[in-house]
Coordinates of C-alpha atoms in Angstrom, one line a residue:
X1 CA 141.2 164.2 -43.0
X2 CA 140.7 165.1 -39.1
X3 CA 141.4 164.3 -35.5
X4 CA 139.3 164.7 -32.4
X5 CA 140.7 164.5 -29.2
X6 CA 137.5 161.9 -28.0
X7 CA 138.5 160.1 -30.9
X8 CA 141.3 157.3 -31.5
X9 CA 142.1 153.7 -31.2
X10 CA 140.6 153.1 -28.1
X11 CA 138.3 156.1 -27.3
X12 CA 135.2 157.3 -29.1
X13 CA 132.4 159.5 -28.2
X14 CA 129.8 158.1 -25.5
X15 CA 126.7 157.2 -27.8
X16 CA 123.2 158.0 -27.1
X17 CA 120.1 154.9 -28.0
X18 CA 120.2 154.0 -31.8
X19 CA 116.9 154.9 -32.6
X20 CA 114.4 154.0 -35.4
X21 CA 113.5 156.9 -37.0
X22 CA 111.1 158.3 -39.5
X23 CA 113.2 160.5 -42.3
X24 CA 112.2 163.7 -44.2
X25 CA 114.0 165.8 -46.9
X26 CA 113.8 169.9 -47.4
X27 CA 110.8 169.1 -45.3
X28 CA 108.9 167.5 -47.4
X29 CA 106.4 165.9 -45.0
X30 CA 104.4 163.9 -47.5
X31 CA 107.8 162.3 -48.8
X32 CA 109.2 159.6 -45.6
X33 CA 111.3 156.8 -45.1
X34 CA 112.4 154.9 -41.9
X35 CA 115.9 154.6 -41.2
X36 CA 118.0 153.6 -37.8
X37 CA 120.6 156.0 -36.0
X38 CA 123.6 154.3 -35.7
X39 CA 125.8 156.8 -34.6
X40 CA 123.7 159.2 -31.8
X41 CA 127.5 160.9 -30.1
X42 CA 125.9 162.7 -26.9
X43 CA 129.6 164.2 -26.5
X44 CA 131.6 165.7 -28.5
X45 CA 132.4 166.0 -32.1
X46 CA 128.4 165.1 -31.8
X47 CA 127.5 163.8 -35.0
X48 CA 124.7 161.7 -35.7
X49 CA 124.1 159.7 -38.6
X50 CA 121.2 157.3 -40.1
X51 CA 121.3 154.7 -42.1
X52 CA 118.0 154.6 -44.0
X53 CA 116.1 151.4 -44.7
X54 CA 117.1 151.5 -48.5
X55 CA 120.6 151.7 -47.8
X56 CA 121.6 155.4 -48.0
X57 CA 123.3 156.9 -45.0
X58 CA 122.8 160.3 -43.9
X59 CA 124.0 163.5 -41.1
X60 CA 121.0 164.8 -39.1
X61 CA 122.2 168.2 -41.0
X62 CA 121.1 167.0 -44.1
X63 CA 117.5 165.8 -43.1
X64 CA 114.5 166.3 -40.8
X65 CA 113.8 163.1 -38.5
X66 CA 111.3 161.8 -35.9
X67 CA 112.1 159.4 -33.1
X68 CA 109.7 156.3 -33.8
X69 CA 110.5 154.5 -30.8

């Protein structure tokens, strides 16, 4: 468990667009899937994090992604 100080009840880091997005693995660019950003923090702890079309949710960390829109 954690705590950030732009983080509590009634604070949260101020969010960039949510995006659409085009998703890649261990860039693998032949291999894609859409998703939507729906956390984009542009302060921080500066996460962001997609939820891909099939349900799986993911960290930019662990992928390669495209802005779509």
């Amino acid at each position: 468990m954690g705590a950030h100080q732009n983080i509590d009840f009634f604070r949260f880091p101020k969010q960039g667009d949510l995006l659409r997005v085009e998703v890649t693995f261990n860039r693998d660019i032949e291999s894609k899937i859409m998703g939507r950003m729906i956390r984009n923090d542009h302060e921080e702890p500066g996460i962001t994090i997609i939820m891909l079309d099939d349900g799986r949710v993911v960290l930019d960390t662990e992928c390669q992604y495209s802005i779509m829109d």
